[in-house]
Amino acid sequence: MGHAQQTLFIFGLGYVGLHLAQQLSDKGWQIIATTRTPEKIKNDLGWQILPFTDTAPIDNLSSHLARATHLISTIGPVAGQDPVIAAHKAQLQAFAGWTGYLSATSVYPDMPDGWVDEDTPPTPATVRGKARLHAEQAWQEACGAEIFRIAGIYGPGRNVFKSLYDGSARIIDKPNHLFNRIHQSDISQIIMAAMQSPERGRILNLADMHPASQADLFHFAASLAGLTPPEPIPLEQANLSEMGRSFYTAQRKIRSKILGQTLRYSFTYPDYKAGLRALFEAGE
């Protein structure tokens, strides 16, 4: 990924954004990044950190973007619209480099049978999914962004072991409810692979190819950790938030035509077993 003048501007240094920025920084890239909580970022790497709020535009954004070769946003919709586009559409339209937008598989319809891939028309069933699709379209119109539709994210510090250890783990019993996941490390590697062979407006599904039930996940993790998995709770009794409930009403199995055929990408963690085993062994 070449010479040292590569510069990534990243909206949102959250779980995914921070890992991507660290990977590119290690390769010699310059990083300019926004965050809502600048005080939480340990900035000893010479990154330029800009404060972000949903209401006020970023000062001098054009001059920062003029230095960037690549731009990516990890910021989800707020109150149904994309806060970055809302505040900075003109500057984004003027940006000439590569652009990416991190979205979610919630833009796809429920499909209890068969598989969802990049050719499946997005017809989201939830309010969250509709806001995501609206944001994708806004990013594509503004700057031809590549869209990364990400499945359930897990990795160091964000996985089922913590809830098993502290006793908060719950298995919600919903028969045949399968979903895909993807490890943080594979997300960064796929985005970097897309940057190396860019295609304006391309859509990529970021999901391991092995959808599984939540029960399978917890039972496997518990067997690694030598713990007893929790007893399943029927969905009706689980007392879930609206977001939690929407997760359990959605039913889809995700795969990608692009990752294997176009990017020739091979997963570091092709399924939850590989990912959880590595996390357990590393104590993460």
PDB file of C-alpha atoms in Angstrom:
ATOM      1  CA  MET A   1       0.000   0.000   0.000  1.00  0.00           C
ATOM      2  CA  GLY A   2       2.808   2.108  -1.173  1.00  0.00           C
ATOM      3  CA  HIS A   3       4.377   5.410  -0.436  1.00  0.00           C
ATOM      4  CA  ALA A   4       4.206   7.387   2.776  1.00  0.00           C
ATOM      5  CA  GLN A   5       2.025  10.190   1.421  1.00  0.00           C
ATOM      6  CA  GLN A   6      -1.146   8.150   1.766  1.00  0.00           C
ATOM      7  CA  THR A   7      -3.503   9.910   4.167  1.00  0.00           C
ATOM      8  CA  LEU A   8      -6.791   8.589   5.523  1.00  0.00           C
ATOM      9  CA  PHE A   9      -9.474  10.950   6.770  1.00  0.00           C
ATOM     10  CA  ILE A  10     -11.792   8.940   8.988  1.00  0.00           C
ATOM     11  CA  PHE A  11     -15.098  10.128  10.384  1.00  0.00           C
ATOM     12  CA  GLY A  12     -15.601   8.225  13.639  1.00  0.00           C
ATOM     13  CA  LEU A  13     -12.874   6.533  15.690  1.00  0.00           C
ATOM     14  CA  GLY A  14     -15.114   3.881  17.213  1.00  0.00           C
ATOM     15  CA  TYR A  15     -14.411   0.173  17.535  1.00  0.00           C
ATOM     16  CA  VAL A  16     -14.032  -0.390  13.781  1.00  0.00           C
ATOM     17  CA  GLY A  17     -12.572   3.004  12.890  1.00  0.00           C
ATOM     18  CA  LEU A  18      -9.820   2.891  15.489  1.00  0.00           C
ATOM     19  CA  HIS A  19      -8.658  -0.571  14.387  1.00  0.00           C
ATOM     20  CA  LEU A  20      -8.557   0.466  10.706  1.00  0.00           C
ATOM     21  CA  ALA A  21      -6.674   3.665  11.542  1.00  0.00           C
ATOM     22  CA  GLN A  22      -4.125   1.702  13.591  1.00  0.00           C
ATOM     23  CA  GLN A  23      -3.587  -0.828  10.784  1.00  0.00           C
ATOM     24  CA  LEU A  24      -2.946   1.920   8.212  1.00  0.00           C
ATOM     25  CA  SER A  25      -0.861   4.002  10.616  1.00  0.00           C
ATOM     26  CA  ASP A  26       1.370   0.948  11.087  1.00  0.00           C
ATOM     27  CA  LYS A  27       1.877   0.894   7.313  1.00  0.00           C
ATOM     28  CA  GLY A  28       3.060   4.502   7.354  1.00  0.00           C
ATOM     29  CA  TRP A  29      -0.193   6.269   6.510  1.00  0.00           C
ATOM     30  CA  GLN A  30      -1.047   9.673   7.921  1.00  0.00           C
ATOM     31  CA  ILE A  31      -4.318   9.707   9.891  1.00  0.00           C
ATOM     32  CA  ILE A  32      -6.766  12.590  10.302  1.00  0.00           C
ATOM     33  CA  ALA A  33      -9.767  11.523  12.347  1.00  0.00           C
ATOM     34  CA  THR A  34     -12.880  12.812  14.052  1.00  0.00           C
ATOM     35  CA  THR A  35     -14.313  11.624  17.337  1.00  0.00           C
ATOM     36  CA  ARG A  36     -17.100  12.732  19.672  1.00  0.00           C
ATOM     37  CA  THR A  37     -14.792  11.957  22.621  1.00  0.00           C
ATOM     38  CA  PRO A  38     -11.276  13.297  21.845  1.00  0.00           C
ATOM     39  CA  GLU A  39     -10.258  12.853  25.498  1.00  0.00           C
ATOM     40  CA  LYS A  40     -10.615   9.070  25.155  1.00  0.00           C
ATOM     41  CA  ILE A  41      -8.157   8.696  22.277  1.00  0.00           C
ATOM     42  CA  LYS A  42      -4.592   7.958  23.347  1.00  0.00           C
ATOM     43  CA  ASN A  43      -2.888   9.940  20.631  1.00  0.00           C
ATOM     44  CA  ASP A  44       0.790   9.072  20.713  1.00  0.00           C
ATOM     45  CA  LEU A  45       0.993   8.237  17.015  1.00  0.00           C
ATOM     46  CA  GLY A  46       0.945  11.754  15.593  1.00  0.00           C
ATOM     47  CA  TRP A  47      -2.618  11.505  14.320  1.00  0.00           C
ATOM     48  CA  GLN A  48      -4.576  14.690  13.850  1.00  0.00           C
ATOM     49  CA  ILE A  49      -7.737  14.370  15.967  1.00  0.00           C
ATOM     50  CA  LEU A  50     -10.709  16.663  15.356  1.00  0.00           C
ATOM     51  CA  PRO A  51     -13.758  16.937  17.636  1.00  0.00           C
ATOM     52  CA  PHE A  52     -17.076  15.930  16.030  1.00  0.00           C
ATOM     53  CA  THR A  53     -20.565  16.901  17.091  1.00  0.00           C
ATOM     54  CA  ASP A  54     -23.841  16.102  15.379  1.00  0.00           C
ATOM     55  CA  THR A  55     -24.823  19.767  15.286  1.00  0.00           C
ATOM     56  CA  ALA A  56     -21.764  21.902  14.483  1.00  0.00           C
ATOM     57  CA  PRO A  57     -19.724  21.567  11.275  1.00  0.00           C
ATOM     58  CA  ILE A  58     -15.993  20.765  11.500  1.00  0.00           C
ATOM     59  CA  ASP A  59     -13.784  23.846  11.173  1.00  0.00           C
ATOM     60  CA  ASN A  60     -11.639  24.001   8.020  1.00  0.00           C
ATOM     61  CA  LEU A  61     -12.794  20.588   6.814  1.00  0.00           C
ATOM     62  CA  SER A  62     -11.856  21.456   3.203  1.00  0.00           C
ATOM     63  CA  SER A  63      -8.205  22.050   4.111  1.00  0.00           C
ATOM     64  CA  HIS A  64      -8.055  18.724   5.981  1.00  0.00           C
ATOM     65  CA  LEU A  65      -9.670  16.881   3.067  1.00  0.00           C
ATOM     66  CA  ALA A  66      -7.232  18.511   0.649  1.00  0.00           C
ATOM     67  CA  ARG A  67      -4.461  16.522   2.383  1.00  0.00           C
ATOM     68  CA  ALA A  68      -6.351  13.213   2.310  1.00  0.00           C
ATOM     69  CA  THR A  69      -6.050  10.535  -0.370  1.00  0.00           C
ATOM     70  CA  HIS A  70      -8.755   8.338   1.200  1.00  0.00           C
ATOM     71  CA  LEU A  71     -11.878   9.096   3.208  1.00  0.00           C
ATOM     72  CA  ILE A  72     -14.119   6.774   5.175  1.00  0.00           C
ATOM     73  CA  SER A  73     -17.089   7.270   7.468  1.00  0.00           C
ATOM     74  CA  THR A  74     -18.063   4.872  10.239  1.00  0.00           C
ATOM     75  CA  ILE A  75     -20.754   7.176  11.661  1.00  0.00           C
ATOM     76  CA  GLY A  76     -24.285   5.797  11.623  1.00  0.00           C
ATOM     77  CA  PRO A  77     -27.478   7.785  11.049  1.00  0.00           C
ATOM     78  CA  VAL A  78     -28.680  10.110  13.805  1.00  0.00           C
ATOM     79  CA  ALA A  79     -32.424  10.808  13.970  1.00  0.00           C
ATOM     80  CA  GLY A  80     -32.832   9.163  10.579  1.00  0.00           C
ATOM     81  CA  GLN A  81     -30.188  11.100   8.644  1.00  0.00           C
ATOM     82  CA  ASP A  82     -26.453  10.993   8.107  1.00  0.00           C
ATOM     83  CA  PRO A  83     -24.856  13.727  10.264  1.00  0.00           C
ATOM     84  CA  VAL A  84     -21.707  13.962   8.116  1.00  0.00           C
ATOM     85  CA  ILE A  85     -23.616  14.488   4.859  1.00  0.00           C
ATOM     86  CA  ALA A  86     -26.012  16.878   6.582  1.00  0.00           C
ATOM     87  CA  ALA A  87     -23.161  19.152   7.699  1.00  0.00           C
ATOM     88  CA  HIS A  88     -20.596  18.693   4.914  1.00  0.00           C
ATOM     89  CA  LYS A  89     -22.207  17.646   1.659  1.00  0.00           C
ATOM     90  CA  ALA A  90     -20.473  20.319  -0.452  1.00  0.00           C
ATOM     91  CA  GLN A  91     -16.990  19.464   0.856  1.00  0.00           C
ATOM     92  CA  LEU A  92     -17.625  15.755   0.306  1.00  0.00           C
ATOM     93  CA  GLN A  93     -18.779  16.357  -3.261  1.00  0.00           C
ATOM     94  CA  ALA A  94     -15.516  18.221  -3.914  1.00  0.00           C
ATOM     95  CA  PHE A  95     -13.346  15.398  -2.531  1.00  0.00           C
ATOM     96  CA  ALA A  96     -11.498  13.644  -5.361  1.00  0.00           C
ATOM     97  CA  GLY A  97      -9.977  10.650  -3.568  1.00  0.00           C
ATOM     98  CA  TRP A  98     -11.324   7.212  -2.629  1.00  0.00           C
ATOM     99  CA  THR A  99     -14.369   7.199  -0.365  1.00  0.00           C
ATOM    100  CA  GLY A 100     -15.939   4.452   1.748  1.00  0.00           C
ATOM    101  CA  TYR A 101     -19.036   4.291   3.953  1.00  0.00           C
ATOM    102  CA  LEU A 102     -19.581   1.652   6.651  1.00  0.00           C
ATOM    103  CA  SER A 103     -23.169   0.443   6.595  1.00  0.00           C
ATOM    104  CA  ALA A 104     -24.992  -2.591   7.971  1.00  0.00           C
ATOM    105  CA  THR A 105     -26.739  -5.705   6.680  1.00  0.00           C
ATOM    106  CA  SER A 106     -30.004  -4.311   8.122  1.00  0.00           C
ATOM    107  CA  VAL A 107     -30.609  -2.729   4.685  1.00  0.00           C
ATOM    108  CA  TYR A 108     -31.563  -6.176   3.344  1.00  0.00           C
ATOM    109  CA  PRO A 109     -35.058  -7.641   3.566  1.00  0.00           C
ATOM    110  CA  ASP A 110     -35.960 -10.555   5.795  1.00  0.00           C
ATOM    111  CA  MET A 111     -35.292 -13.750   3.868  1.00  0.00           C
ATOM    112  CA  PRO A 112     -35.976 -16.848   5.966  1.00  0.00           C
ATOM    113  CA  ASP A 113     -35.111 -19.051   2.970  1.00  0.00           C
ATOM    114  CA  GLY A 114     -32.103 -18.833   0.687  1.00  0.00           C
ATOM    115  CA  TRP A 115     -29.196 -16.408   0.847  1.00  0.00           C
ATOM    116  CA  VAL A 116     -28.710 -12.646   0.635  1.00  0.00           C
ATOM    117  CA  ASP A 117     -25.800 -11.338  -1.461  1.00  0.00           C
ATOM    118  CA  GLU A 118     -24.829  -8.011  -3.050  1.00  0.00           C
ATOM    119  CA  ASP A 119     -27.378  -8.506  -5.850  1.00  0.00           C
ATOM    120  CA  THR A 120     -30.280  -8.778  -3.379  1.00  0.00           C
ATOM    121  CA  PRO A 121     -32.325  -5.552  -3.637  1.00  0.00           C
ATOM    122  CA  PRO A 122     -32.186  -3.689  -0.315  1.00  0.00           C
ATOM    123  CA  THR A 123     -35.726  -3.355   1.025  1.00  0.00           C
ATOM    124  CA  PRO A 124     -35.228  -2.870   4.759  1.00  0.00           C
ATOM    125  CA  ALA A 125     -38.052  -3.808   7.112  1.00  0.00           C
ATOM    126  CA  THR A 126     -36.926  -1.734  10.112  1.00  0.00           C
ATOM    127  CA  VAL A 127     -36.646   2.010  10.733  1.00  0.00           C
ATOM    128  CA  ARG A 128     -32.945   1.490  11.415  1.00  0.00           C
ATOM    129  CA  GLY A 129     -32.459  -0.324   8.112  1.00  0.00           C
ATOM    130  CA  LYS A 130     -34.307   2.389   6.178  1.00  0.00           C
ATOM    131  CA  ALA A 131     -32.128   5.117   7.709  1.00  0.00           C
ATOM    132  CA  ARG A 132     -29.023   3.102   6.762  1.00  0.00           C
ATOM    133  CA  LEU A 133     -30.132   2.710   3.162  1.00  0.00           C
ATOM    134  CA  HIS A 134     -30.917   6.433   2.949  1.00  0.00           C
ATOM    135  CA  ALA A 135     -27.401   7.212   4.259  1.00  0.00           C
ATOM    136  CA  GLU A 136     -25.785   4.806   1.753  1.00  0.00           C
ATOM    137  CA  GLN A 137     -27.573   6.525  -1.116  1.00  0.00           C
ATOM    138  CA  ALA A 138     -26.537   9.960   0.148  1.00  0.00           C
ATOM    139  CA  TRP A 139     -22.871   8.898   0.280  1.00  0.00           C
ATOM    140  CA  GLN A 140     -23.026   7.352  -3.176  1.00  0.00           C
ATOM    141  CA  GLU A 141     -24.631  10.481  -4.644  1.00  0.00           C
ATOM    142  CA  ALA A 142     -22.171  12.822  -2.912  1.00  0.00           C
ATOM    143  CA  CYS A 143     -18.936  11.013  -3.776  1.00  0.00           C
ATOM    144  CA  GLY A 144     -19.465   7.562  -5.287  1.00  0.00           C
ATOM    145  CA  ALA A 145     -18.556   5.899  -1.990  1.00  0.00           C
ATOM    146  CA  GLU A 146     -17.893   2.190  -1.771  1.00  0.00           C
ATOM    147  CA  ILE A 147     -20.433   0.732   0.650  1.00  0.00           C
ATOM    148  CA  PHE A 148     -19.408  -1.869   3.243  1.00  0.00           C
ATOM    149  CA  ARG A 149     -22.471  -3.671   4.643  1.00  0.00           C
ATOM    150  CA  ILE A 150     -21.246  -5.206   7.886  1.00  0.00           C
ATOM    151  CA  ALA A 151     -22.758  -8.144   9.782  1.00  0.00           C
ATOM    152  CA  GLY A 152     -22.481  -8.690  13.579  1.00  0.00           C
ATOM    153  CA  ILE A 153     -19.107  -7.306  14.672  1.00  0.00           C
ATOM    154  CA  TYR A 154     -16.956  -9.067  17.244  1.00  0.00           C
ATOM    155  CA  GLY A 155     -13.305  -9.071  18.285  1.00  0.00           C
ATOM    156  CA  PRO A 156     -11.031  -8.207  21.208  1.00  0.00           C
ATOM    157  CA  GLY A 157     -13.042  -6.658  24.052  1.00  0.00           C
ATOM    158  CA  ARG A 158     -16.301  -7.198  22.196  1.00  0.00           C
ATOM    159  CA  ASN A 159     -17.376 -10.823  22.294  1.00  0.00           C
ATOM    160  CA  VAL A 160     -19.456 -13.397  24.195  1.00  0.00           C
ATOM    161  CA  PHE A 161     -16.764 -14.383  26.717  1.00  0.00           C
ATOM    162  CA  LYS A 162     -17.255 -11.270  28.838  1.00  0.00           C
ATOM    163  CA  SER A 163     -20.973 -11.969  29.303  1.00  0.00           C
ATOM    164  CA  LEU A 164     -20.276 -15.645  30.049  1.00  0.00           C
ATOM    165  CA  TYR A 165     -17.725 -14.728  32.707  1.00  0.00           C
ATOM    166  CA  ASP A 166     -19.839 -12.042  34.399  1.00  0.00           C
ATOM    167  CA  GLY A 167     -23.048 -14.071  34.247  1.00  0.00           C
ATOM    168  CA  SER A 168     -24.984 -11.653  32.012  1.00  0.00           C
ATOM    169  CA  ALA A 169     -25.056 -14.001  28.991  1.00  0.00           C
ATOM    170  CA  ARG A 170     -28.508 -14.835  27.688  1.00  0.00           C
ATOM    171  CA  ILE A 171     -29.528 -17.272  24.996  1.00  0.00           C
ATOM    172  CA  ILE A 172     -32.740 -16.102  23.384  1.00  0.00           C
ATOM    173  CA  ASP A 173     -34.605 -19.116  22.119  1.00  0.00           C
ATOM    174  CA  LYS A 174     -35.826 -18.459  18.615  1.00  0.00           C
ATOM    175  CA  PRO A 175     -35.759 -21.628  16.505  1.00  0.00           C
ATOM    176  CA  ASN A 176     -33.765 -21.466  13.249  1.00  0.00           C
ATOM    177  CA  HIS A 177     -32.623 -17.909  13.897  1.00  0.00           C
ATOM    178  CA  LEU A 178     -29.212 -17.764  12.202  1.00  0.00           C
ATOM    179  CA  PHE A 179     -27.040 -14.725  11.720  1.00  0.00           C
ATOM    180  CA  ASN A 180     -23.616 -13.841  10.360  1.00  0.00           C
ATOM    181  CA  ARG A 181     -20.718 -12.252  12.151  1.00  0.00           C
ATOM    182  CA  ILE A 182     -17.387 -10.771  11.176  1.00  0.00           C
ATOM    183  CA  HIS A 183     -14.185 -10.302  13.167  1.00  0.00           C
ATOM    184  CA  GLN A 184     -12.781  -6.782  13.582  1.00  0.00           C
ATOM    185  CA  SER A 185      -9.511  -7.860  11.945  1.00  0.00           C
ATOM    186  CA  ASP A 186     -11.245  -9.115   8.779  1.00  0.00           C
ATOM    187  CA  ILE A 187     -13.208  -5.843   8.504  1.00  0.00           C
ATOM    188  CA  SER A 188     -10.007  -3.776   8.366  1.00  0.00           C
ATOM    189  CA  GLN A 189      -8.321  -6.163   5.943  1.00  0.00           C
ATOM    190  CA  ILE A 190     -11.297  -6.170   3.560  1.00  0.00           C
ATOM    191  CA  ILE A 191     -11.484  -2.358   3.542  1.00  0.00           C
ATOM    192  CA  MET A 192      -7.751  -2.170   2.801  1.00  0.00           C
ATOM    193  CA  ALA A 193      -8.133  -4.729  -0.001  1.00  0.00           C
ATOM    194  CA  ALA A 194     -10.943  -2.640  -1.509  1.00  0.00           C
ATOM    195  CA  MET A 195      -8.752   0.490  -1.336  1.00  0.00           C
ATOM    196  CA  GLN A 196      -6.068  -1.352  -3.300  1.00  0.00           C
ATOM    197  CA  SER A 197      -8.468  -2.257  -6.121  1.00  0.00           C
ATOM    198  CA  PRO A 198     -11.083   0.485  -5.851  1.00  0.00           C
ATOM    199  CA  GLU A 199     -14.379   0.553  -7.699  1.00  0.00           C
ATOM    200  CA  ARG A 200     -16.591   3.593  -7.386  1.00  0.00           C
ATOM    201  CA  GLY A 201     -20.009   2.885  -5.889  1.00  0.00           C
ATOM    202  CA  ARG A 202     -19.289  -0.799  -5.263  1.00  0.00           C
ATOM    203  CA  ILE A 203     -21.248  -2.642  -2.581  1.00  0.00           C
ATOM    204  CA  LEU A 204     -19.560  -5.297  -0.437  1.00  0.00           C
ATOM    205  CA  ASN A 205     -21.050  -7.579   2.197  1.00  0.00           C
ATOM    206  CA  LEU A 206     -18.699  -8.052   5.131  1.00  0.00           C
ATOM    207  CA  ALA A 207     -19.824 -11.285   6.767  1.00  0.00           C
ATOM    208  CA  ASP A 208     -18.269 -14.637   7.454  1.00  0.00           C
ATOM    209  CA  MET A 209     -19.849 -17.279   5.265  1.00  0.00           C
ATOM    210  CA  HIS A 210     -21.099 -19.374   8.194  1.00  0.00           C
ATOM    211  CA  PRO A 211     -24.289 -18.026   9.724  1.00  0.00           C
ATOM    212  CA  ALA A 212     -25.022 -19.654  13.074  1.00  0.00           C
ATOM    213  CA  SER A 213     -27.445 -19.391  15.943  1.00  0.00           C
ATOM    214  CA  GLN A 214     -26.723 -17.508  19.133  1.00  0.00           C
ATOM    215  CA  ALA A 215     -27.042 -20.780  21.052  1.00  0.00           C
ATOM    216  CA  ASP A 216     -24.317 -22.416  18.930  1.00  0.00           C
ATOM    217  CA  LEU A 217     -22.053 -19.454  19.619  1.00  0.00           C
ATOM    218  CA  PHE A 218     -22.558 -19.512  23.384  1.00  0.00           C
ATOM    219  CA  HIS A 219     -22.249 -23.284  23.627  1.00  0.00           C
ATOM    220  CA  PHE A 220     -18.963 -23.238  21.710  1.00  0.00           C
ATOM    221  CA  ALA A 221     -17.562 -20.321  23.760  1.00  0.00           C
ATOM    222  CA  ALA A 222     -18.651 -21.968  27.013  1.00  0.00           C
ATOM    223  CA  SER A 223     -16.982 -25.250  26.024  1.00  0.00           C
ATOM    224  CA  LEU A 224     -13.697 -23.392  25.353  1.00  0.00           C
ATOM    225  CA  ALA A 225     -13.897 -21.565  28.688  1.00  0.00           C
ATOM    226  CA  GLY A 226     -15.045 -24.612  30.688  1.00  0.00           C
ATOM    227  CA  LEU A 227     -18.269 -22.852  31.691  1.00  0.00           C
ATOM    228  CA  THR A 228     -21.918 -23.884  31.650  1.00  0.00           C
ATOM    229  CA  PRO A 229     -23.941 -21.997  29.012  1.00  0.00           C
ATOM    230  CA  PRO A 230     -27.098 -20.228  30.226  1.00  0.00           C
ATOM    231  CA  GLU A 231     -30.520 -21.837  29.826  1.00  0.00           C
ATOM    232  CA  PRO A 232     -32.409 -20.532  26.773  1.00  0.00           C
ATOM    233  CA  ILE A 233     -35.141 -17.921  27.382  1.00  0.00           C
ATOM    234  CA  PRO A 234     -38.165 -17.755  25.037  1.00  0.00           C
ATOM    235  CA  LEU A 235     -38.151 -14.547  22.969  1.00  0.00           C
ATOM    236  CA  GLU A 236     -41.494 -13.401  24.470  1.00  0.00           C
ATOM    237  CA  GLN A 237     -40.037 -13.492  27.995  1.00  0.00           C
ATOM    238  CA  ALA A 238     -36.709 -11.883  27.186  1.00  0.00           C
ATOM    239  CA  ASN A 239     -37.781  -8.290  27.803  1.00  0.00           C
ATOM    240  CA  LEU A 240     -35.594  -6.920  24.986  1.00  0.00           C
ATOM    241  CA  SER A 241     -35.093  -3.336  23.852  1.00  0.00           C
ATOM    242  CA  GLU A 242     -36.628  -2.355  20.536  1.00  0.00           C
ATOM    243  CA  MET A 243     -33.234  -2.701  18.868  1.00  0.00           C
ATOM    244  CA  GLY A 244     -32.702  -6.124  20.435  1.00  0.00           C
ATOM    245  CA  ARG A 245     -36.130  -7.255  19.339  1.00  0.00           C
ATOM    246  CA  SER A 246     -35.550  -6.050  15.751  1.00  0.00           C
ATOM    247  CA  PHE A 247     -32.403  -8.186  15.707  1.00  0.00           C
ATOM    248  CA  TYR A 248     -34.414 -11.288  16.583  1.00  0.00           C
ATOM    249  CA  THR A 249     -37.248 -10.576  14.176  1.00  0.00           C
ATOM    250  CA  ALA A 250     -34.805 -10.223  11.268  1.00  0.00           C
ATOM    251  CA  GLN A 251     -33.934 -13.442   9.485  1.00  0.00           C
ATOM    252  CA  ARG A 252     -31.263 -13.555   6.794  1.00  0.00           C
ATOM    253  CA  LYS A 253     -28.135 -15.443   5.825  1.00  0.00           C
ATOM    254  CA  ILE A 254     -25.500 -13.210   4.267  1.00  0.00           C
ATOM    255  CA  ARG A 255     -22.793 -14.078   1.785  1.00  0.00           C
ATOM    256  CA  SER A 256     -20.641 -12.099  -0.644  1.00  0.00           C
ATOM    257  CA  LYS A 257     -19.987 -12.472  -4.355  1.00  0.00           C
ATOM    258  CA  ILE A 258     -17.395  -9.688  -4.300  1.00  0.00           C
ATOM    259  CA  LEU A 259     -14.986 -10.768  -1.558  1.00  0.00           C
ATOM    260  CA  GLY A 260     -14.073 -14.107  -3.106  1.00  0.00           C
ATOM    261  CA  GLN A 261     -14.566 -13.460  -6.807  1.00  0.00           C
ATOM    262  CA  THR A 262     -13.336  -9.861  -7.176  1.00  0.00           C
ATOM    263  CA  LEU A 263     -11.055  -9.176  -4.223  1.00  0.00           C
ATOM    264  CA  ARG A 264      -9.852 -12.796  -3.875  1.00  0.00           C
ATOM    265  CA  TYR A 265     -10.080 -12.231  -0.148  1.00  0.00           C
ATOM    266  CA  SER A 266      -9.483 -15.103   2.228  1.00  0.00           C
ATOM    267  CA  PHE A 267     -10.770 -14.667   5.768  1.00  0.00           C
ATOM    268  CA  THR A 268      -8.462 -14.789   8.752  1.00  0.00           C
ATOM    269  CA  TYR A 269     -11.517 -15.939  10.742  1.00  0.00           C
ATOM    270  CA  PRO A 270     -13.869 -17.658   8.274  1.00  0.00           C
ATOM    271  CA  ASP A 271     -16.350 -18.656  10.980  1.00  0.00           C
ATOM    272  CA  TYR A 272     -17.200 -17.936  14.608  1.00  0.00           C
ATOM    273  CA  LYS A 273     -15.274 -20.979  15.831  1.00  0.00           C
ATOM    274  CA  ALA A 274     -11.974 -19.753  14.381  1.00  0.00           C
ATOM    275  CA  GLY A 275     -12.591 -16.248  15.704  1.00  0.00           C
ATOM    276  CA  LEU A 276     -13.648 -17.267  19.206  1.00  0.00           C
ATOM    277  CA  ARG A 277     -10.838 -19.779  19.554  1.00  0.00           C
ATOM    278  CA  ALA A 278      -8.247 -17.093  18.724  1.00  0.00           C
ATOM    279  CA  LEU A 279      -9.869 -14.601  21.138  1.00  0.00           C
ATOM    280  CA  PHE A 280      -9.979 -17.173  23.925  1.00  0.00           C
ATOM    281  CA  GLU A 281      -6.341 -18.194  23.417  1.00  0.00           C
ATOM    282  CA  ALA A 282      -5.254 -14.540  23.446  1.00  0.00           C
ATOM    283  CA  GLY A 283      -7.346 -13.777  26.544  1.00  0.00           C
ATOM    284  CA  GLU A 284      -9.238 -11.062  24.680  1.00  0.00           C
TER     285      GLU A 284
END
